[in-house]
Tab-separated table of N, CA and C in Angstrom:
chain	number	residue	atom	x	y	z
A	185	UNK	N	-1.612	-12.127	17.653
A	185	UNK	CA	-0.614	-12.176	16.314
A	185	UNK	C	-1.008	-11.252	15.616
A	186	UNK	N	0.139	-11.051	14.897
A	186	UNK	CA	-0.507	-9.662	13.861
A	186	UNK	C	-0.939	-9.874	12.561
A	187	UNK	N	-1.615	-9.343	12.215
A	187	UNK	CA	-2.269	-9.858	11.014
A	187	UNK	C	-2.386	-8.502	10.116
A	188	UNK	N	-2.230	-8.350	8.340
A	188	UNK	CA	-3.268	-7.425	8.128
A	188	UNK	C	-3.612	-7.946	6.838
A	189	UNK	N	-4.566	-7.522	6.653
A	189	UNK	CA	-5.851	-7.952	5.572
A	189	UNK	C	-5.931	-7.121	4.540
A	190	UNK	N	-5.625	-7.102	2.991
A	190	UNK	CA	-5.926	-6.520	2.142
A	190	UNK	C	-7.038	-6.713	1.409
A	191	UNK	N	-8.167	-5.615	0.965
A	191	UNK	CA	-8.960	-5.833	-0.076
A	191	UNK	C	-9.224	-4.603	-0.706
A	192	UNK	N	-10.192	-5.282	-1.474
A	192	UNK	CA	-10.518	-4.349	-2.266
A	192	UNK	C	-10.306	-4.221	-3.913
A	193	UNK	N	-9.692	-5.327	-4.304
A	193	UNK	CA	-9.120	-5.583	-5.810
A	193	UNK	C	-9.748	-5.715	-6.374
A	194	UNK	N	-9.624	-5.902	-7.647
A	194	UNK	CA	-10.771	-6.342	-8.746
A	194	UNK	C	-9.890	-6.217	-10.066
A	195	UNK	N	-10.939	-6.530	-11.069
A	195	UNK	CA	-10.461	-6.244	-12.420
A	195	UNK	C	-11.785	-5.192	-12.922
A	196	UNK	N	-10.739	-4.559	-13.395
A	196	UNK	CA	-11.210	-3.062	-14.221
A	196	UNK	C	-10.485	-2.594	-15.505
A	197	UNK	N	-11.083	-1.438	-16.319
A	197	UNK	CA	-10.867	-0.952	-17.168
A	197	UNK	C	-9.669	-0.076	-17.239
A	198	UNK	N	-8.836	0.323	-17.904
A	198	UNK	CA	-8.233	1.394	-17.709
A	198	UNK	C	-9.072	2.984	-17.857
A	199	UNK	N	-8.429	3.646	-16.712
A	199	UNK	CA	-8.951	4.910	-16.549
A	199	UNK	C	-10.157	4.641	-15.552
A	200	UNK	N	-10.424	3.902	-15.226
A	200	UNK	CA	-11.154	3.306	-13.655
A	200	UNK	C	-10.396	3.605	-12.750
A	201	UNK	N	-11.458	3.547	-11.346
A	201	UNK	CA	-10.960	3.561	-9.893
A	201	UNK	C	-11.375	2.670	-9.494
A	202	UNK	N	-10.065	2.293	-7.832
A	202	UNK	CA	-10.369	0.875	-7.335
A	202	UNK	C	-9.836	1.922	-5.811
A	203	UNK	N	-10.601	1.283	-4.476
A	203	UNK	CA	-9.876	2.040	-3.173
A	203	UNK	C	-9.646	0.301	-2.674
A	204	UNK	N	-8.400	0.612	-2.318
A	204	UNK	CA	-7.704	-1.222	-1.282
A	204	UNK	C	-7.909	-0.397	0.076
A	205	UNK	N	-7.861	-1.572	0.752
A	205	UNK	CA	-8.147	-1.364	2.253
A	205	UNK	C	-7.309	-2.344	2.632
A	206	UNK	N	-6.694	-1.929	4.047
A	206	UNK	CA	-5.534	-2.612	4.719
A	206	UNK	C	-5.871	-2.856	6.172
A	207	UNK	N	-6.728	-3.915	6.574
A	207	UNK	CA	-7.116	-3.955	8.032
A	207	UNK	C	-5.924	-4.479	8.831
A	208	UNK	N	-5.761	-3.894	9.931
A	208	UNK	CA	-4.876	-4.280	10.632
A	208	UNK	C	-5.007	-5.640	12.070
A	209	UNK	N	-4.510	-6.221	12.514
A	209	UNK	CA	-5.147	-6.378	14.164
A	209	UNK	C	-3.671	-6.880	14.690
A	210	UNK	N	-3.645	-6.712	15.937
A	210	UNK	CA	-2.339	-7.802	16.510
A	210	UNK	C	-1.660	-6.940	16.737
A	211	UNK	N	-1.625	-5.204	16.473
A	211	UNK	CA	-0.649	-4.675	16.940
A	211	UNK	C	-1.005	-3.276	17.321
A	212	UNK	N	-0.115	-2.483	18.299
A	212	UNK	CA	-0.712	-1.125	18.157
A	212	UNK	C	-0.862	-0.132	16.859
A	213	UNK	N	-1.852	0.187	16.091
A	213	UNK	CA	-1.712	0.136	14.756
A	213	UNK	C	-1.108	1.977	14.346
A	214	UNK	N	-1.513	2.615	15.309
A	214	UNK	CA	-1.371	3.747	15.490
A	214	UNK	C	0.588	4.273	15.574
A	215	UNK	N	0.905	3.160	16.056
A	215	UNK	CA	2.366	3.054	16.171
A	215	UNK	C	3.376	2.816	14.841
A	216	UNK	N	3.192	2.167	13.799
A	216	UNK	CA	3.421	1.702	13.055
A	216	UNK	C	3.060	2.767	11.729
A	217	UNK	N	4.461	3.080	10.902
A	217	UNK	CA	4.256	3.420	9.703
A	217	UNK	C	4.073	2.195	8.797
A	218	UNK	N	2.863	2.691	7.581
A	218	UNK	CA	2.518	1.725	6.569
A	218	UNK	C	2.668	2.018	5.729
A	219	UNK	N	2.584	1.191	4.363
A	219	UNK	CA	3.163	1.560	3.235
A	219	UNK	C	2.260	0.255	1.976
A	220	UNK	N	2.005	0.826	1.038
A	220	UNK	CA	1.858	-0.384	0.101
A	220	UNK	C	2.602	-0.069	-0.737
A	221	UNK	N	2.823	-1.720	-1.545
A	221	UNK	CA	4.032	-2.246	-2.491
A	221	UNK	C	2.900	-2.814	-3.700
A	222	UNK	N	3.433	-3.432	-4.640
A	222	UNK	CA	2.913	-4.273	-5.430
A	222	UNK	C	4.056	-5.168	-6.312
A	223	UNK	N	3.754	-5.898	-6.575
A	223	UNK	CA	4.579	-7.043	-7.635
A	223	UNK	C	3.237	-7.330	-8.925
A	224	UNK	N	4.156	-7.197	-10.065
A	224	UNK	CA	3.849	-8.162	-11.208
A	224	UNK	C	4.145	-9.229	-11.767
A	225	UNK	N	3.781	-10.183	-12.347
A	225	UNK	CA	4.310	-11.086	-12.585
A	225	UNK	C	5.654	-10.946	-13.062
A	226	UNK	N	6.596	-12.203	-12.666
A	226	UNK	CA	7.986	-12.017	-13.060
A	226	UNK	C	8.949	-10.301	-12.957
A	227	UNK	N	8.100	-9.552	-11.613
A	227	UNK	CA	8.950	-8.503	-11.706
A	227	UNK	C	9.100	-8.680	-10.194
A	228	UNK	N	10.291	-7.503	-9.607
A	228	UNK	CA	10.378	-7.762	-8.133
A	228	UNK	C	8.999	-6.589	-7.666
A	229	UNK	N	9.060	-7.059	-6.162
A	229	UNK	CA	8.340	-6.018	-5.673
A	229	UNK	C	8.747	-4.585	-5.605
A	230	UNK	N	7.837	-3.598	-5.611
A	230	UNK	CA	7.912	-2.112	-6.364
A	230	UNK	C	7.295	-1.284	-4.881
A	231	UNK	N	7.592	-0.577	-4.656
A	231	UNK	CA	7.128	0.709	-3.600
A	231	UNK	C	6.290	1.445	-4.358
A	232	UNK	N	5.164	1.254	-3.659
A	232	UNK	CA	4.209	2.575	-3.805
A	232	UNK	C	3.615	3.864	-3.519
A	233	UNK	N	3.400	3.891	-1.729
A	233	UNK	CA	3.340	4.687	-1.089
A	233	UNK	C	3.338	4.301	0.044
A	234	UNK	N	3.879	5.271	0.917
A	234	UNK	CA	4.020	5.025	2.063
A	234	UNK	C	3.256	6.259	3.122
A	235	UNK	N	2.502	5.807	4.807
A	235	UNK	CA	1.887	7.091	5.602
A	235	UNK	C	2.630	7.088	6.324
A	236	UNK	N	2.963	8.107	7.178
A	236	UNK	CA	3.338	8.229	8.385
A	236	UNK	C	2.390	7.669	9.569
A	237	UNK	N	2.917	7.441	10.639
A	237	UNK	CA	2.254	6.952	12.063
A	237	UNK	C	0.380	7.730	11.971
A	238	UNK	N	1.059	9.130	12.013
A	238	UNK	CA	-0.607	10.304	12.118
A	238	UNK	C	-1.025	10.203	11.189
A	239	UNK	N	-0.497	10.056	9.831
A	239	UNK	CA	-1.233	10.195	8.499
A	239	UNK	C	-0.919	11.391	7.838
A	240	UNK	N	-0.143	12.645	8.589
A	240	UNK	CA	0.526	13.688	8.034
A	240	UNK	C	0.593	13.972	7.013
A	241	UNK	N	1.781	12.690	7.057
A	241	UNK	CA	3.068	12.964	5.724
A	241	UNK	C	2.664	11.945	5.269
A	242	UNK	N	3.042	11.746	3.779
A	242	UNK	CA	2.963	10.359	2.831
A	242	UNK	C	3.631	10.712	1.649
A	243	UNK	N	4.226	9.797	1.042
A	243	UNK	CA	4.746	10.236	-0.259
A	243	UNK	C	5.047	8.917	-1.367
A	244	UNK	N	4.774	9.419	-2.630
A	244	UNK	CA	4.609	8.180	-3.655
A	244	UNK	C	5.701	7.717	-4.504
A	245	UNK	N	5.936	6.838	-4.916
A	245	UNK	CA	6.375	6.460	-6.103
A	245	UNK	C	6.253	7.392	-7.352
A	246	UNK	N	7.271	7.741	-8.289
A	246	UNK	CA	7.001	9.198	-9.388
A	246	UNK	C	5.864	8.308	-10.138
A	247	UNK	N	5.615	6.679	-10.336
A	247	UNK	CA	4.714	6.055	-11.258
A	247	UNK	C	3.256	6.279	-10.868
A	248	UNK	N	3.272	6.612	-9.270
A	248	UNK	CA	1.774	7.062	-9.308
A	248	UNK	C	1.424	7.950	-8.831
A	249	UNK	N	2.381	8.863	-9.279
A	249	UNK	CA	1.979	10.184	-7.915
A	249	UNK	C	1.199	10.790	-9.219
A	250	UNK	N	0.223	11.565	-7.920
A	250	UNK	CA	-1.040	12.608	-8.683
A	250	UNK	C	-2.164	11.877	-9.213
A	251	UNK	N	-2.116	10.230	-8.930
A	251	UNK	CA	-3.187	9.371	-9.343
A	251	UNK	C	-3.610	8.468	-8.163
A	252	UNK	N	-2.812	8.084	-7.263
A	252	UNK	CA	-2.961	7.507	-6.120
A	252	UNK	C	-3.196	8.312	-4.984
A	253	UNK	N	-3.576	7.539	-3.670
A	253	UNK	CA	-3.784	8.371	-2.595
A	253	UNK	C	-3.859	7.651	-1.277
A	254	UNK	N	-2.732	7.363	-0.434
A	254	UNK	CA	-3.008	6.602	0.726
A	254	UNK	C	-3.316	7.493	1.618
A	255	UNK	N	-4.125	6.833	2.540
A	255	UNK	CA	-4.852	7.761	3.597
A	255	UNK	C	-4.539	6.320	4.761
A	256	UNK	N	-5.461	6.752	6.337
A	256	UNK	CA	-5.071	6.141	7.361
A	256	UNK	C	-6.129	6.442	8.298
A	257	UNK	N	-7.136	5.671	8.799
A	257	UNK	CA	-7.800	5.875	10.072
A	257	UNK	C	-7.404	4.648	10.895
A	258	UNK	N	-6.819	5.805	12.091
A	258	UNK	CA	-6.327	4.567	13.345
A	258	UNK	C	-7.454	4.225	13.911
A	259	UNK	N	-8.330	5.140	14.771
A	259	UNK	CA	-9.529	4.433	15.023
A	259	UNK	C	-10.025	3.225	14.598
A	260	UNK	N	-10.006	2.574	13.290
A	260	UNK	CA	-10.417	1.300	12.973
A	260	UNK	C	-9.317	0.621	11.936
A	261	UNK	N	-8.241	0.940	12.770
A	261	UNK	CA	-6.891	0.265	12.093
A	261	UNK	C	-6.676	0.072	10.412
A	262	UNK	N	-6.754	1.230	9.978
A	262	UNK	CA	-6.633	0.658	8.687
A	262	UNK	C	-6.401	1.533	7.760
A	263	UNK	N	-5.984	1.188	6.634
A	263	UNK	CA	-5.076	2.224	5.991
A	263	UNK	C	-5.758	1.686	4.015
A	264	UNK	N	-5.668	2.929	3.449
A	264	UNK	CA	-6.505	2.945	2.427
A	264	UNK	C	-5.405	3.648	1.135
A	265	UNK	N	-6.063	2.852	-0.205
A	265	UNK	CA	-5.231	3.423	-1.120
A	265	UNK	C	-5.966	3.603	-2.429
A	266	UNK	N	-6.460	4.603	-2.237
A	266	UNK	CA	-7.013	5.021	-3.797
A	266	UNK	C	-6.696	5.564	-4.674
A	267	UNK	N	-6.744	4.556	-6.230
A	267	UNK	CA	-6.332	4.783	-6.951
A	267	UNK	C	-6.986	4.985	-8.413
A	268	UNK	N	-6.907	6.099	-8.652
A	268	UNK	CA	-7.176	6.591	-9.767
A	268	UNK	C	-7.045	6.547	-11.292
A	269	UNK	N	-7.406	6.924	-12.103
A	269	UNK	CA	-7.285	6.689	-13.664
A	269	UNK	C	-5.993	5.367	-14.010
A	270	UNK	N	-6.115	4.570	-13.584
A	270	UNK	CA	-5.646	3.399	-13.536
A	270	UNK	C	-5.537	2.694	-14.770
A	271	UNK	N	-4.028	2.036	-15.075
A	271	UNK	CA	-3.445	1.939	-16.484
A	271	UNK	C	-3.280	0.638	-16.390
A	272	UNK	N	-2.814	-0.127	-17.721
A	272	UNK	CA	-2.500	-1.763	-17.437
A	272	UNK	C	-1.005	-2.174	-17.137
A	273	UNK	N	-0.292	-0.700	-16.945
A	273	UNK	CA	0.978	-1.126	-16.029
A	273	UNK	C	0.791	-1.380	-14.779
A	274	UNK	N	-0.675	-0.479	-14.195
A	274	UNK	CA	-0.803	-1.077	-12.723
A	274	UNK	C	-1.337	-2.246	-12.337
A	275	UNK	N	-1.405	-2.984	-13.193
A	275	UNK	CA	-1.637	-4.473	-12.827
A	275	UNK	C	-0.726	-4.987	-12.159
A	276	UNK	N	-1.140	-5.786	-10.726
A	276	UNK	CA	0.194	-6.417	-10.143
A	276	UNK	C	-1.131	-7.258	-8.692
A	277	UNK	N	-0.119	-7.837	-8.230
A	277	UNK	CA	-0.309	-7.781	-6.337
A	277	UNK	C	-0.346	-6.795	-5.738
A	278	UNK	N	-1.292	-6.427	-4.762
A	278	UNK	CA	-0.999	-5.623	-4.023
A	278	UNK	C	-0.794	-5.420	-2.623
A	279	UNK	N	0.615	-5.285	-1.624
A	279	UNK	CA	0.054	-5.602	-0.800
A	279	UNK	C	0.574	-4.582	0.340
A	280	UNK	N	0.223	-4.988	1.695
A	280	UNK	CA	0.184	-3.834	2.428
A	280	UNK	C	1.331	-3.934	3.270
A	281	UNK	N	1.950	-3.059	4.471
A	281	UNK	CA	2.751	-3.228	4.945
A	281	UNK	C	3.528	-2.671	6.093
A	282	UNK	N	3.916	-3.535	7.030
A	282	UNK	CA	3.633	-2.010	8.498
A	282	UNK	C	5.104	-2.433	9.128
A	283	UNK	N	5.774	-1.321	9.332
A	283	UNK	CA	7.247	-1.618	9.742
A	283	UNK	C	6.987	-0.362	11.759
A	284	UNK	N	7.432	-0.932	12.503
A	284	UNK	CA	7.622	-0.229	14.108
A	284	UNK	C	8.248	0.529	13.462
A	285	UNK	N	8.404	2.026	14.920
A	285	UNK	CA	8.969	3.174	14.586
A	285	UNK	C	8.336	4.484	14.207
A	286	UNK	N	8.930	5.012	13.820
A	286	UNK	CA	9.034	6.698	13.311
A	286	UNK	C	9.611	7.083	12.076
A	287	UNK	N	10.772	6.164	11.648
A	287	UNK	CA	11.099	6.446	10.046
A	287	UNK	C	10.289	5.772	8.747
A	288	UNK	N	9.940	6.152	8.027
A	288	UNK	CA	9.294	5.873	7.172
A	288	UNK	C	10.333	5.325	5.667
A	289	UNK	N	10.039	4.273	5.222
A	289	UNK	CA	11.079	3.646	4.373
A	289	UNK	C	10.299	3.014	2.984
A	290	UNK	N	11.368	3.058	1.928
A	290	UNK	CA	10.532	2.737	0.566
A	290	UNK	C	11.214	1.208	0.408
A	291	UNK	N	12.236	0.535	0.976
A	291	UNK	CA	12.565	-0.345	0.952
A	291	UNK	C	11.768	-2.025	1.716
A	292	UNK	N	11.200	-2.585	0.971
A	292	UNK	CA	10.643	-4.097	1.142
A	292	UNK	C	11.554	-4.612	2.572
A	293	UNK	N	12.445	-4.923	2.602
A	293	UNK	CA	13.225	-5.513	3.636
A	293	UNK	C	13.090	-4.621	5.016
A	294	UNK	N	12.567	-3.538	4.789
A	294	UNK	CA	12.635	-2.631	6.151
A	294	UNK	C	11.406	-2.903	6.841
A	295	UNK	N	10.015	-3.490	6.176
A	295	UNK	CA	8.692	-3.676	6.718
A	295	UNK	C	8.929	-4.922	7.737
A	296	UNK	N	8.090	-4.646	8.795
A	296	UNK	CA	8.097	-5.979	9.624
A	296	UNK	C	7.229	-7.072	9.388
A	297	UNK	N	6.120	-6.445	8.848
A	297	UNK	CA	4.749	-7.080	9.124
A	297	UNK	C	4.315	-7.037	7.240
A	298	UNK	N	3.314	-7.908	6.914
A	298	UNK	CA	2.953	-8.022	5.524
A	298	UNK	C	1.682	-8.439	5.472
A	299	UNK	N	0.984	-8.308	4.690
A	299	UNK	CA	-0.885	-8.802	4.135
A	299	UNK	C	-0.167	-10.272	3.097
A	300	UNK	N	-1.308	-10.735	2.402
A	300	UNK	CA	-1.432	-11.749	1.527
A	300	UNK	C	-1.577	-11.016	0.201
A	301	UNK	N	-1.847	-10.098	-0.169
A	301	UNK	CA	-1.654	-9.466	-1.164
A	301	UNK	C	-3.258	-9.305	-1.900
A	302	UNK	N	-3.849	-8.506	-2.731
A	302	UNK	CA	-5.291	-8.556	-3.568
A	302	UNK	C	-4.687	-8.037	-4.916
A	303	UNK	N	-5.072	-8.570	-5.420
A	303	UNK	CA	-4.886	-8.920	-7.041
A	303	UNK	C	-5.690	-7.507	-7.477
A	304	UNK	N	-4.978	-6.568	-8.267
A	304	UNK	CA	-5.529	-5.598	-8.997
A	304	UNK	C	-5.603	-5.849	-10.685
A	305	UNK	N	-5.972	-6.078	-11.521
A	305	UNK	CA	-6.193	-6.230	-13.057
A	305	UNK	C	-6.520	-5.264	-13.501
A	306	UNK	N	-5.677	-4.074	-14.290
A	306	UNK	CA	-6.409	-3.395	-15.334
A	306	UNK	C	-6.900	-3.629	-16.971
A	307	UNK	N	-7.305	-3.845	-17.393
A	307	UNK	CA	-7.570	-4.251	-18.876
A	307	UNK	C	-7.504	-2.689	-19.725
A	308	UNK	N	-6.502	-2.775	-20.940
A	308	UNK	CA	-6.516	-2.040	-21.927
A	308	UNK	C	-8.314	-1.597	-23.087
């Protein structure tokens, strides 16, 4: 059974940092591209970042570029999202997602597995 479990969310103030983790089980993790998405209340799920299977290639949405960093540790079956200089408009539920194969993607429907999400709230 495939499971993706996010953790590390919380309530912080604008300008603070958080590191989210996504722990995977039940799949050959190093064979999967992993992405982070987020969904704010009343809005569609939005792509945040993705990372290649080996971790040597990353890509970010313009809204988080320069502030967020995605990384992975395949030995620990875990992907991270370091979020710095957080802003109130970063408030959302953050989800990790995994897709098999080598091709990276920014659309939610292209991902096979999803976690349950972790809430990030940034106060002004």
